[in-house]
PDB file of C-alpha atoms in Angstrom:
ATOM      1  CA  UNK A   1      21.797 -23.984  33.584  1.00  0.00           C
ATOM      2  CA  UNK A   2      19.451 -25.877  30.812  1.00  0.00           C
ATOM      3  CA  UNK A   3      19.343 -24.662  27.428  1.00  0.00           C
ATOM      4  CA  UNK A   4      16.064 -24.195  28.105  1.00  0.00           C
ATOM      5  CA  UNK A   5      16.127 -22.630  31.610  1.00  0.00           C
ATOM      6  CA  UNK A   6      17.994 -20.081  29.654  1.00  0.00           C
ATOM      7  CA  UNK A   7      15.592 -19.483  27.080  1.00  0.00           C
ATOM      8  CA  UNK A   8      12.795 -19.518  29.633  1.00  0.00           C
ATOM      9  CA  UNK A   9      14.589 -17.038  31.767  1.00  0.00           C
ATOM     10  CA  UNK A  10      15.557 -14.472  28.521  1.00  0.00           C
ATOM     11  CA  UNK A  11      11.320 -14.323  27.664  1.00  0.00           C
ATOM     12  CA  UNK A  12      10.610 -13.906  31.354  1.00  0.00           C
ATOM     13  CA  UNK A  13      12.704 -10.986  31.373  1.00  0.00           C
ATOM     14  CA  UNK A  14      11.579  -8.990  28.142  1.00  0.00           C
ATOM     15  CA  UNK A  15       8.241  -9.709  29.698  1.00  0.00           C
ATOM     16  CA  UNK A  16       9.450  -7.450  32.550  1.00  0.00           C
ATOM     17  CA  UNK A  17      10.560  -4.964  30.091  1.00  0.00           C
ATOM     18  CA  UNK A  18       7.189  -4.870  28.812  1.00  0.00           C
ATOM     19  CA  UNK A  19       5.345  -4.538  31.947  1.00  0.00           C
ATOM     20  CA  UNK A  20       7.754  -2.228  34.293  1.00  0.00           C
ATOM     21  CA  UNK A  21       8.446   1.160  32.943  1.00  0.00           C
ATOM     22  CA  UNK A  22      11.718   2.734  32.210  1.00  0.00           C
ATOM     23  CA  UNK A  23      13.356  -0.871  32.952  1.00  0.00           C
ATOM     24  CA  UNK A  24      16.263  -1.638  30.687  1.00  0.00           C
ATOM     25  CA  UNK A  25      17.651  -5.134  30.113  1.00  0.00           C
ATOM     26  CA  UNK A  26      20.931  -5.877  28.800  1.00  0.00           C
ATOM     27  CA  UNK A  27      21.924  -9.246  26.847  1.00  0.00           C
ATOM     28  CA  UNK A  28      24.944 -10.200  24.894  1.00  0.00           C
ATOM     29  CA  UNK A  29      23.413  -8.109  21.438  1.00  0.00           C
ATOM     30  CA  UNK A  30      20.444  -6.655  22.456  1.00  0.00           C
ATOM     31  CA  UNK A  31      18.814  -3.881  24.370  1.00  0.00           C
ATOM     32  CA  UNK A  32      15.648  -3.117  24.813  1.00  0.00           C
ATOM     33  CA  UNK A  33      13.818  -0.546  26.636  1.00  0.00           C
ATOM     34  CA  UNK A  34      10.033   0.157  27.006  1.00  0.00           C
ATOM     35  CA  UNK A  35       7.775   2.822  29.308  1.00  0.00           C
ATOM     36  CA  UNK A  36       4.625   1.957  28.637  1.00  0.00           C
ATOM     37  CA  UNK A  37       3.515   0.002  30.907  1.00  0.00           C
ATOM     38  CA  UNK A  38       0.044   0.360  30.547  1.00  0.00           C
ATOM     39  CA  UNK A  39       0.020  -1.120  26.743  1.00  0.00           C
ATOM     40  CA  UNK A  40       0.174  -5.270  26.433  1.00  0.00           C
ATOM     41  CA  UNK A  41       2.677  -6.130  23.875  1.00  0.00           C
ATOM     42  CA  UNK A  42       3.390  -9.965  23.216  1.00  0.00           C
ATOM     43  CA  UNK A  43       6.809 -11.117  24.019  1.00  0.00           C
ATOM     44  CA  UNK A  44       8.621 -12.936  21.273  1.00  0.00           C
ATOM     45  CA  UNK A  45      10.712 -16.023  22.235  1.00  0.00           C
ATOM     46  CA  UNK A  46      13.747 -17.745  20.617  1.00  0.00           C
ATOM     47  CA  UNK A  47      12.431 -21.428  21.490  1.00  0.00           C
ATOM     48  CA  UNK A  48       9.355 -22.763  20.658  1.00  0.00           C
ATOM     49  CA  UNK A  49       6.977 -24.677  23.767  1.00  0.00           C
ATOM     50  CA  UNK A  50       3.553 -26.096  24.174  1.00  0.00           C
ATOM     51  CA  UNK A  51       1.322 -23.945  24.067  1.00  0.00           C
ATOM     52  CA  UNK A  52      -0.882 -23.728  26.568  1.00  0.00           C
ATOM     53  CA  UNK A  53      -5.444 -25.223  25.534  1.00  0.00           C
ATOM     54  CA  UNK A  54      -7.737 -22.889  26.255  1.00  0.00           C
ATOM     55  CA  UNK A  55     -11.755 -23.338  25.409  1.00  0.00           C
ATOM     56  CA  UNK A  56     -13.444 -20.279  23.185  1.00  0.00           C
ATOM     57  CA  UNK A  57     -17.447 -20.556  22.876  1.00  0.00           C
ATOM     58  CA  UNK A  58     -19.599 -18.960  20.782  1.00  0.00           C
ATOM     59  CA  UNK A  59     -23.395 -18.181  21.040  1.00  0.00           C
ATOM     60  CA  UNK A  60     -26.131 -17.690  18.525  1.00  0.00           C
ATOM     61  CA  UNK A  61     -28.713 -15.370  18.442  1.00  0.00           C
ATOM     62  CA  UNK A  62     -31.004 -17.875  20.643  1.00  0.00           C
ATOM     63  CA  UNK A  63     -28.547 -17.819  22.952  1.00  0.00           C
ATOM     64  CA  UNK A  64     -27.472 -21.297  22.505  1.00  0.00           C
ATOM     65  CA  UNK A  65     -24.066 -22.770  21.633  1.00  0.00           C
ATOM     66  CA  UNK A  66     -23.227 -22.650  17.955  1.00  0.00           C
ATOM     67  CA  UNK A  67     -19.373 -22.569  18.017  1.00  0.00           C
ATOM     68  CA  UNK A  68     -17.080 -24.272  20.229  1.00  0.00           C
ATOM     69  CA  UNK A  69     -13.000 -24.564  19.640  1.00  0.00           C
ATOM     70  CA  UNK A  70     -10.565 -26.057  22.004  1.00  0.00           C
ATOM     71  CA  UNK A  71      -6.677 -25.728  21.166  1.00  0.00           C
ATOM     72  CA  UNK A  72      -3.389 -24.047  21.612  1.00  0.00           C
ATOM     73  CA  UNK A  73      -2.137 -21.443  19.732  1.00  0.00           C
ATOM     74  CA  UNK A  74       1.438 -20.829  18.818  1.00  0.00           C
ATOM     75  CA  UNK A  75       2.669 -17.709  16.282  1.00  0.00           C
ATOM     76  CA  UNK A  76       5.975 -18.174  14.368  1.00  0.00           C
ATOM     77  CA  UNK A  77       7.599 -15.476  12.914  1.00  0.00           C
ATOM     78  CA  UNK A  78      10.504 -15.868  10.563  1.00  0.00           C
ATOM     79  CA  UNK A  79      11.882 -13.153   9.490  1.00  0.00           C
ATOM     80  CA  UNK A  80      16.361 -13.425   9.282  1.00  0.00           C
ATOM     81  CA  UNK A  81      15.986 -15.637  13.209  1.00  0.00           C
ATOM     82  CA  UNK A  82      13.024 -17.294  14.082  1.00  0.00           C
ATOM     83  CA  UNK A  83      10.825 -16.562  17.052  1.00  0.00           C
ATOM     84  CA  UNK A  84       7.898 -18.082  18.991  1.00  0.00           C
ATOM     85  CA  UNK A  85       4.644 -16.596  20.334  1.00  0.00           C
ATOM     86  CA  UNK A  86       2.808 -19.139  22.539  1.00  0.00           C
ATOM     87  CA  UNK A  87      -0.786 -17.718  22.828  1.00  0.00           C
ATOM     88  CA  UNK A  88      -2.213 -17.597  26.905  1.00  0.00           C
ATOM     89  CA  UNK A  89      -5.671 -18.665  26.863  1.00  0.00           C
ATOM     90  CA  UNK A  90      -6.566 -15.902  30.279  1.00  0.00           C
ATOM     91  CA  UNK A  91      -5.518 -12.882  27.913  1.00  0.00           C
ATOM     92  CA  UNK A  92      -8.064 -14.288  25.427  1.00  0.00           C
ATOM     93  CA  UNK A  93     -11.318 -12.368  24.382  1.00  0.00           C
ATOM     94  CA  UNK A  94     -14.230 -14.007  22.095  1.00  0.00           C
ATOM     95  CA  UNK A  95     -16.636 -12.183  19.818  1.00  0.00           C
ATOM     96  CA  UNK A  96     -18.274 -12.867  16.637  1.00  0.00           C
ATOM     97  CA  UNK A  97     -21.695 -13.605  15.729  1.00  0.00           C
ATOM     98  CA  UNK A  98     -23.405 -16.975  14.438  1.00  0.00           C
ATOM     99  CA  UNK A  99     -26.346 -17.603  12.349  1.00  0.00           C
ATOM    100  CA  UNK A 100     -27.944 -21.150  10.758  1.00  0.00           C
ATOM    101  CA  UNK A 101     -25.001 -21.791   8.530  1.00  0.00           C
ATOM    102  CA  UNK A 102     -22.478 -18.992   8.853  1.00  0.00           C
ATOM    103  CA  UNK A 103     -20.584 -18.034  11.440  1.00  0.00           C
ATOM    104  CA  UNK A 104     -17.290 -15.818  12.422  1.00  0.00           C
ATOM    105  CA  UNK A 105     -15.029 -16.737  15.838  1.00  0.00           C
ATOM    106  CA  UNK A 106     -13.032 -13.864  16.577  1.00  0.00           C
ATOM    107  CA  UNK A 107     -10.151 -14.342  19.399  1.00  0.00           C
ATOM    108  CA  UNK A 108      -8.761 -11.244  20.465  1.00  0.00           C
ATOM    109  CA  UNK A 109      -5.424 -10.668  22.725  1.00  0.00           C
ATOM    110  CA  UNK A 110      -5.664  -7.954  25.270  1.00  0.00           C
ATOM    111  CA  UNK A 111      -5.368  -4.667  23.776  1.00  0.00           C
ATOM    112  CA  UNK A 112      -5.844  -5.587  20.151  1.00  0.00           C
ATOM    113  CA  UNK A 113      -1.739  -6.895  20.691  1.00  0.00           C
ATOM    114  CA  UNK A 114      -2.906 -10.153  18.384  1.00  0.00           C
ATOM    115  CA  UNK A 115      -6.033 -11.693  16.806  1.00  0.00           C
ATOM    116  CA  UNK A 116      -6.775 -14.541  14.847  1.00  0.00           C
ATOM    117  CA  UNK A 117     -10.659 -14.775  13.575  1.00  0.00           C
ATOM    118  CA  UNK A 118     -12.378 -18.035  12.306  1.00  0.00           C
ATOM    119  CA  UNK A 119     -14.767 -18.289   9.802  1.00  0.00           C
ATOM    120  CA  UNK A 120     -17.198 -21.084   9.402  1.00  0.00           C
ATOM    121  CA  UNK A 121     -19.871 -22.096   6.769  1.00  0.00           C
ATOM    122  CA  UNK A 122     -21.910 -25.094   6.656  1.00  0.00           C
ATOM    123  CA  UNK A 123     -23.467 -26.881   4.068  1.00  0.00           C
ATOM    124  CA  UNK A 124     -26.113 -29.532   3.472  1.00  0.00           C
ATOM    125  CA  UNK A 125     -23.828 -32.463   4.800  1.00  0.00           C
ATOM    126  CA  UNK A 126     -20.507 -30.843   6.197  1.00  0.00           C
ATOM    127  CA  UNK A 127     -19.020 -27.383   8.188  1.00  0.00           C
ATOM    128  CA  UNK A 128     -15.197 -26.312   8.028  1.00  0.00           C
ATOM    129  CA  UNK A 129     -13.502 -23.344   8.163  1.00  0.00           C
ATOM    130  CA  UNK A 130     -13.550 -20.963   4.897  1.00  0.00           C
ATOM    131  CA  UNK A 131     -11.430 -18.201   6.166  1.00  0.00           C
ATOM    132  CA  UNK A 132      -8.535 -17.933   8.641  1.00  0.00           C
ATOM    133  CA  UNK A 133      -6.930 -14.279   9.607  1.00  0.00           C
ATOM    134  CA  UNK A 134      -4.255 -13.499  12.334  1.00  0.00           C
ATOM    135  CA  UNK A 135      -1.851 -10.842  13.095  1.00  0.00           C
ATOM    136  CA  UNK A 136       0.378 -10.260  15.836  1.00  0.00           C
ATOM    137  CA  UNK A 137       1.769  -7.010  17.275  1.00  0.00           C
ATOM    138  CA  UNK A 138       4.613  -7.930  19.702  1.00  0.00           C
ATOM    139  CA  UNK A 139       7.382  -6.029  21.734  1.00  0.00           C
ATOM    140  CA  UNK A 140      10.037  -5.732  19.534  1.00  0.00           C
ATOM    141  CA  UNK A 141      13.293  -7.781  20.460  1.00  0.00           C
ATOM    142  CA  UNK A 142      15.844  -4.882  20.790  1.00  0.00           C
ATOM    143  CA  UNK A 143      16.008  -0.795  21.460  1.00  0.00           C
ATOM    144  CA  UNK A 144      15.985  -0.304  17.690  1.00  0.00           C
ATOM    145  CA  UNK A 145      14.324  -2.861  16.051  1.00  0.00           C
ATOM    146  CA  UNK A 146      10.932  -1.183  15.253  1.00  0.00           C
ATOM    147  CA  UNK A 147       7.293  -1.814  16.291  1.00  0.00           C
ATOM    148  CA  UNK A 148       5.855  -4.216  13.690  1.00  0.00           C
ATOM    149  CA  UNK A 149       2.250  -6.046  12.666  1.00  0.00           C
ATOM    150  CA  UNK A 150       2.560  -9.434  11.217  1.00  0.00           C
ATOM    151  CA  UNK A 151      -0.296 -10.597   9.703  1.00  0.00           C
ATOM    152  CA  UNK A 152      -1.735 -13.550   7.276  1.00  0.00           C
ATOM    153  CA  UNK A 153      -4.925 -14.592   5.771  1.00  0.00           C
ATOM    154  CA  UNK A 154      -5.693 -18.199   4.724  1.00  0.00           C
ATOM    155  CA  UNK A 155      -8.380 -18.093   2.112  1.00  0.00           C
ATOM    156  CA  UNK A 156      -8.481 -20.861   0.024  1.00  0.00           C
ATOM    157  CA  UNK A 157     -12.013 -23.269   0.992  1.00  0.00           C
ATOM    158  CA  UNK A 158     -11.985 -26.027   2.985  1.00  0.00           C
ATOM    159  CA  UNK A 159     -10.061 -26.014   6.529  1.00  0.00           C
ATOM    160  CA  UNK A 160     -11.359 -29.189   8.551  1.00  0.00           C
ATOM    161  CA  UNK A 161     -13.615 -30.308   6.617  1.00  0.00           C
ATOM    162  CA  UNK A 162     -16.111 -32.670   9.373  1.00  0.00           C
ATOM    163  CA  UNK A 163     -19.617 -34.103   8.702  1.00  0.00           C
ATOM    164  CA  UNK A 164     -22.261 -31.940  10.560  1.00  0.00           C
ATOM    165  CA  UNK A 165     -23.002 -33.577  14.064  1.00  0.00           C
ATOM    166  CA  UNK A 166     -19.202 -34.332  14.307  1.00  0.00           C
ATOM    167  CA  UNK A 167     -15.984 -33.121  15.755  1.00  0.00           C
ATOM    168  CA  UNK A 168     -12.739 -32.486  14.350  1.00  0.00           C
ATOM    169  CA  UNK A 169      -9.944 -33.447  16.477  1.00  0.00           C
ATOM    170  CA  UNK A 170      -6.458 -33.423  15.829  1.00  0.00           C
ATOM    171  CA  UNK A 171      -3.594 -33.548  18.827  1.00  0.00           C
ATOM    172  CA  UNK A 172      -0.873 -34.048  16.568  1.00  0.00           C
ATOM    173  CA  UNK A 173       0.484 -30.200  15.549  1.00  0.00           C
ATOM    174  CA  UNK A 174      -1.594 -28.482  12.504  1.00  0.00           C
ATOM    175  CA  UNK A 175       1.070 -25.859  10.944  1.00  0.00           C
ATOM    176  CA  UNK A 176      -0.310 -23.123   8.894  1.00  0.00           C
ATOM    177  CA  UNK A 177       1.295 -20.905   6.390  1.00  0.00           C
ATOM    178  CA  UNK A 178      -0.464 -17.399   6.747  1.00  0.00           C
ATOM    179  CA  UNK A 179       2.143 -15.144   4.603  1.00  0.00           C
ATOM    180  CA  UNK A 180       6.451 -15.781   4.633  1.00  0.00           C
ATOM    181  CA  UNK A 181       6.771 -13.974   7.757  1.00  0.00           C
ATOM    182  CA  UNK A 182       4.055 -15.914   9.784  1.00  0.00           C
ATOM    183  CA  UNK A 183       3.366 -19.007  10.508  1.00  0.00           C
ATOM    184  CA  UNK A 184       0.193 -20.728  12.857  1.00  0.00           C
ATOM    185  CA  UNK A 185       1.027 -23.736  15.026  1.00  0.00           C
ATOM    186  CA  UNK A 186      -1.783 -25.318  16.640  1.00  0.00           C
ATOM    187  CA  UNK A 187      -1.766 -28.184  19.131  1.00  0.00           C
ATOM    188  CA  UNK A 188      -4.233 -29.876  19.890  1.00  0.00           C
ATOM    189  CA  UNK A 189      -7.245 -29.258  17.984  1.00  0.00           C
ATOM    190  CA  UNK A 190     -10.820 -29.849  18.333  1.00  0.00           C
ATOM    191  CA  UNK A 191     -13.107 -27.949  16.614  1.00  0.00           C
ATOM    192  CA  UNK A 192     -17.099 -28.575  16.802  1.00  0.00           C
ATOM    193  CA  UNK A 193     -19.380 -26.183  14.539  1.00  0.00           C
ATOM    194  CA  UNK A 194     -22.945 -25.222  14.282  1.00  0.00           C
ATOM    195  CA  UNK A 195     -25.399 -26.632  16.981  1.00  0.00           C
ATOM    196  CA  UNK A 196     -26.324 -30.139  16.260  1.00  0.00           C
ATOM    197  CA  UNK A 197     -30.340 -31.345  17.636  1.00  0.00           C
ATOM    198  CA  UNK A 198     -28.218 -33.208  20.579  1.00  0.00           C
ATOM    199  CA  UNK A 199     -25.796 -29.789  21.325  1.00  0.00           C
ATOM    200  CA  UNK A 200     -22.189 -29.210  21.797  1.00  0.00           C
ATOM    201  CA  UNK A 201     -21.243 -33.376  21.497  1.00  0.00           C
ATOM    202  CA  UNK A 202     -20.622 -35.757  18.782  1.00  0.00           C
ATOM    203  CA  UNK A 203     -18.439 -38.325  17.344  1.00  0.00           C
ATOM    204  CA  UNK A 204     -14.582 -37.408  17.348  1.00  0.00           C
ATOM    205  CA  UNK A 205     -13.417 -37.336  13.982  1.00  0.00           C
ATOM    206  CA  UNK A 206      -9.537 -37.899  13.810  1.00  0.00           C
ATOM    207  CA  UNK A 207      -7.608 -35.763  11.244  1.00  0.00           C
ATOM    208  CA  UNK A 208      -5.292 -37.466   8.857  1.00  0.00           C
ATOM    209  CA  UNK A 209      -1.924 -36.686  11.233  1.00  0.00           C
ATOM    210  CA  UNK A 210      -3.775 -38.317  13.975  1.00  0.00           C
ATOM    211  CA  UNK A 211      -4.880 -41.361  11.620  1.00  0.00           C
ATOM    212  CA  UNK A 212      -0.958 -42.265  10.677  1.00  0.00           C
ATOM    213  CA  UNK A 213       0.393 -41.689  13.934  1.00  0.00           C
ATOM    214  CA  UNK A 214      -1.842 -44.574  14.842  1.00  0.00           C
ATOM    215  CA  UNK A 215      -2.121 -46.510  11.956  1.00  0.00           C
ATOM    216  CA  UNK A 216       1.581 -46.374  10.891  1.00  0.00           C
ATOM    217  CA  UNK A 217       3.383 -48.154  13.367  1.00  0.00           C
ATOM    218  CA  UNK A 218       0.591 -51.005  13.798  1.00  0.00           C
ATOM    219  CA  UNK A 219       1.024 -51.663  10.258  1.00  0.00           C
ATOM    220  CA  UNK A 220       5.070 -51.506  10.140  1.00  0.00           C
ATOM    221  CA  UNK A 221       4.715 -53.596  13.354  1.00  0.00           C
ATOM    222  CA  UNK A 222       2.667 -56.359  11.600  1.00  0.00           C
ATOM    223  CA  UNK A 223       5.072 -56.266   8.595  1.00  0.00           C
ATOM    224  CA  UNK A 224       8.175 -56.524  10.600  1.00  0.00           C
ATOM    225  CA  UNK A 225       6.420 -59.867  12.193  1.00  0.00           C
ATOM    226  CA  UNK A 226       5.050 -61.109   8.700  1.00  0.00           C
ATOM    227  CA  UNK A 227       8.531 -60.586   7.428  1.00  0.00           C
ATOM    228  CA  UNK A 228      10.182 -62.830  10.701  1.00  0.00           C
ATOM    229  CA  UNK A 229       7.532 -65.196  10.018  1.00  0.00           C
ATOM    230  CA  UNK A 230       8.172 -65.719   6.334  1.00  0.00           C
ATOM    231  CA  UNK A 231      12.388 -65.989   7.202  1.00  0.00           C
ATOM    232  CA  UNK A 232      11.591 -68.550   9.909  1.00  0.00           C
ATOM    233  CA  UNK A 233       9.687 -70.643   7.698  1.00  0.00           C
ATOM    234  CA  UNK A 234      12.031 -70.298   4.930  1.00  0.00           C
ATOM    235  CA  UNK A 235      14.726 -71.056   7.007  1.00  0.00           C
ATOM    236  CA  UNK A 236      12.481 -74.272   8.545  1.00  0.00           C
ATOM    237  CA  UNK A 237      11.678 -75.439   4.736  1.00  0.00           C
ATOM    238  CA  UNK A 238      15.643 -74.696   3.736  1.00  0.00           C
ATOM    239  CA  UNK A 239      16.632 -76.885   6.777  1.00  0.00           C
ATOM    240  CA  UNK A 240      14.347 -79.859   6.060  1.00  0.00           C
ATOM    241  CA  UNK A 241      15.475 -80.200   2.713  1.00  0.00           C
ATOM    242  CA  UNK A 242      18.811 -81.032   3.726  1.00  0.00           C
ATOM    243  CA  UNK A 243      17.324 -83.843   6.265  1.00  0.00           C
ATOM    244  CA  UNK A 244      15.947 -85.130   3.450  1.00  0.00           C
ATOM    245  CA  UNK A 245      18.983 -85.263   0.990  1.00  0.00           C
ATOM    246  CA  UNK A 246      20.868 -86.417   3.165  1.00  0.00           C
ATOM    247  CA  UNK A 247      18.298 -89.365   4.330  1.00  0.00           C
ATOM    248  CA  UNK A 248      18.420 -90.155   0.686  1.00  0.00           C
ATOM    249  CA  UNK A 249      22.530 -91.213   0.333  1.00  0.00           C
TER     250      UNK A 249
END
């Protein structure tokens, strides 16, 4: 069995736990036990994966689009291991509310079990994200370890920063530090705020990851050539220098 079949296998069972009551599962160091089946608790895994992209829209008051975010979520939680929370898009709820240049995203796991909530500003010439919040309640990883709430709040100005009209877009991984316990992994990203005269399109705007991914090796590429280049010439100049001294005796 794959390291990873393994690890695959080990969340698929404490999802059991958390869905079948009275059902008891048994691992080398933990035990964990749960009877309430009826409550939605996320299940914390020991290996990270791609998360899966889900779309979340939001309305304004006319009815029209205002807000629309496309990404994948992933919580990290690091507390003396760490463990992974990939977010599924179908146990996703949206609510919030939008007006001409504020607006708040709210994305809500089924029974309040996680939440993170967006909120957007625009200005004269560019949108971006002012306020990030999350917390995540999930089934705790043994019989005694307790329930527990993890929660952070990013507050600090200017996330994805984009010209109105324009979309953010990132596919390389954007990690966020909420608080020491939690971190926010989210891959891919596109982000598209505020209702432009045209609608819900624009012009993709790379972020910076996605900019030296691309730029990075083209560049190295073109100075490993220029550097061949430059030795072969050298070595060409070196070589017909000798022709000539020795033409010269």
């Amino acid at each position: 069995m794959t390291p990873g079949s393994h690890v695959s296998g080990w969340c698929l069972l404490l999802l059991l736990a958390a869905m079948i009551p009275g059902l008891q599962l048994k691992t080398n160091d933990n035990l964990v036990s749960n009877s309430e089946a009826q409550i939605y608790q996320p299940v914390l895994c020991p290996s990270e994966s791609t998360p899966s992209t889900g779309t979340y829209m939001l309305k304004g008051l006319d009815g029209k689009p205002c807000i629309k975010v496309t990404m994948g979520a992933e919580f990290i939680i690091t507390e003396k291991t760490t463990w992974y929370f990939s977010v599924d898009p179908s146990r996703i709820s949206t609510s919030g509310q939008c007006d001409k240049d504020a607006a708040v995203l709210s994305l809500n796991l089924t029974d309040n079990a996680g939440k993170l909530q967006l909120t957007f500003r625009k200005e004269k010439q560019v949108h971006y994200i002012t306020k990030l919040t999350a917390h995540l309640s999930p089934l705790p990883v043994c019989q005694r370890c307790a329930n527990k709430t993890y929660s952070g709040l990013l507050d600090n100005g200017r996330l994805f920063t984009t010209a109105n009209g324009q979309i953010f877009t990132c596919k390389s991984g954007t990690l966020l530090l909420m608080s020491p316990e939690l971190r926010l992994k989210l891959v891919p990203l596109k982000i598209q705020a505020f209702t432009p005269p045209r609608g819900l399109s624009g012009e993709d705007v790379e972020c910076l990851a996605d900019f030296n991914n691309r730029v990075v090796p083209i560049v190295l590429g073109a100075t490993a050539v220029g550097l061949m280049l430059m030795l072969g010439l050298t070595l060409l100049l070196i070589k017909d220098r000798r022709r000539n001294g020795y033409n010269s005796l």
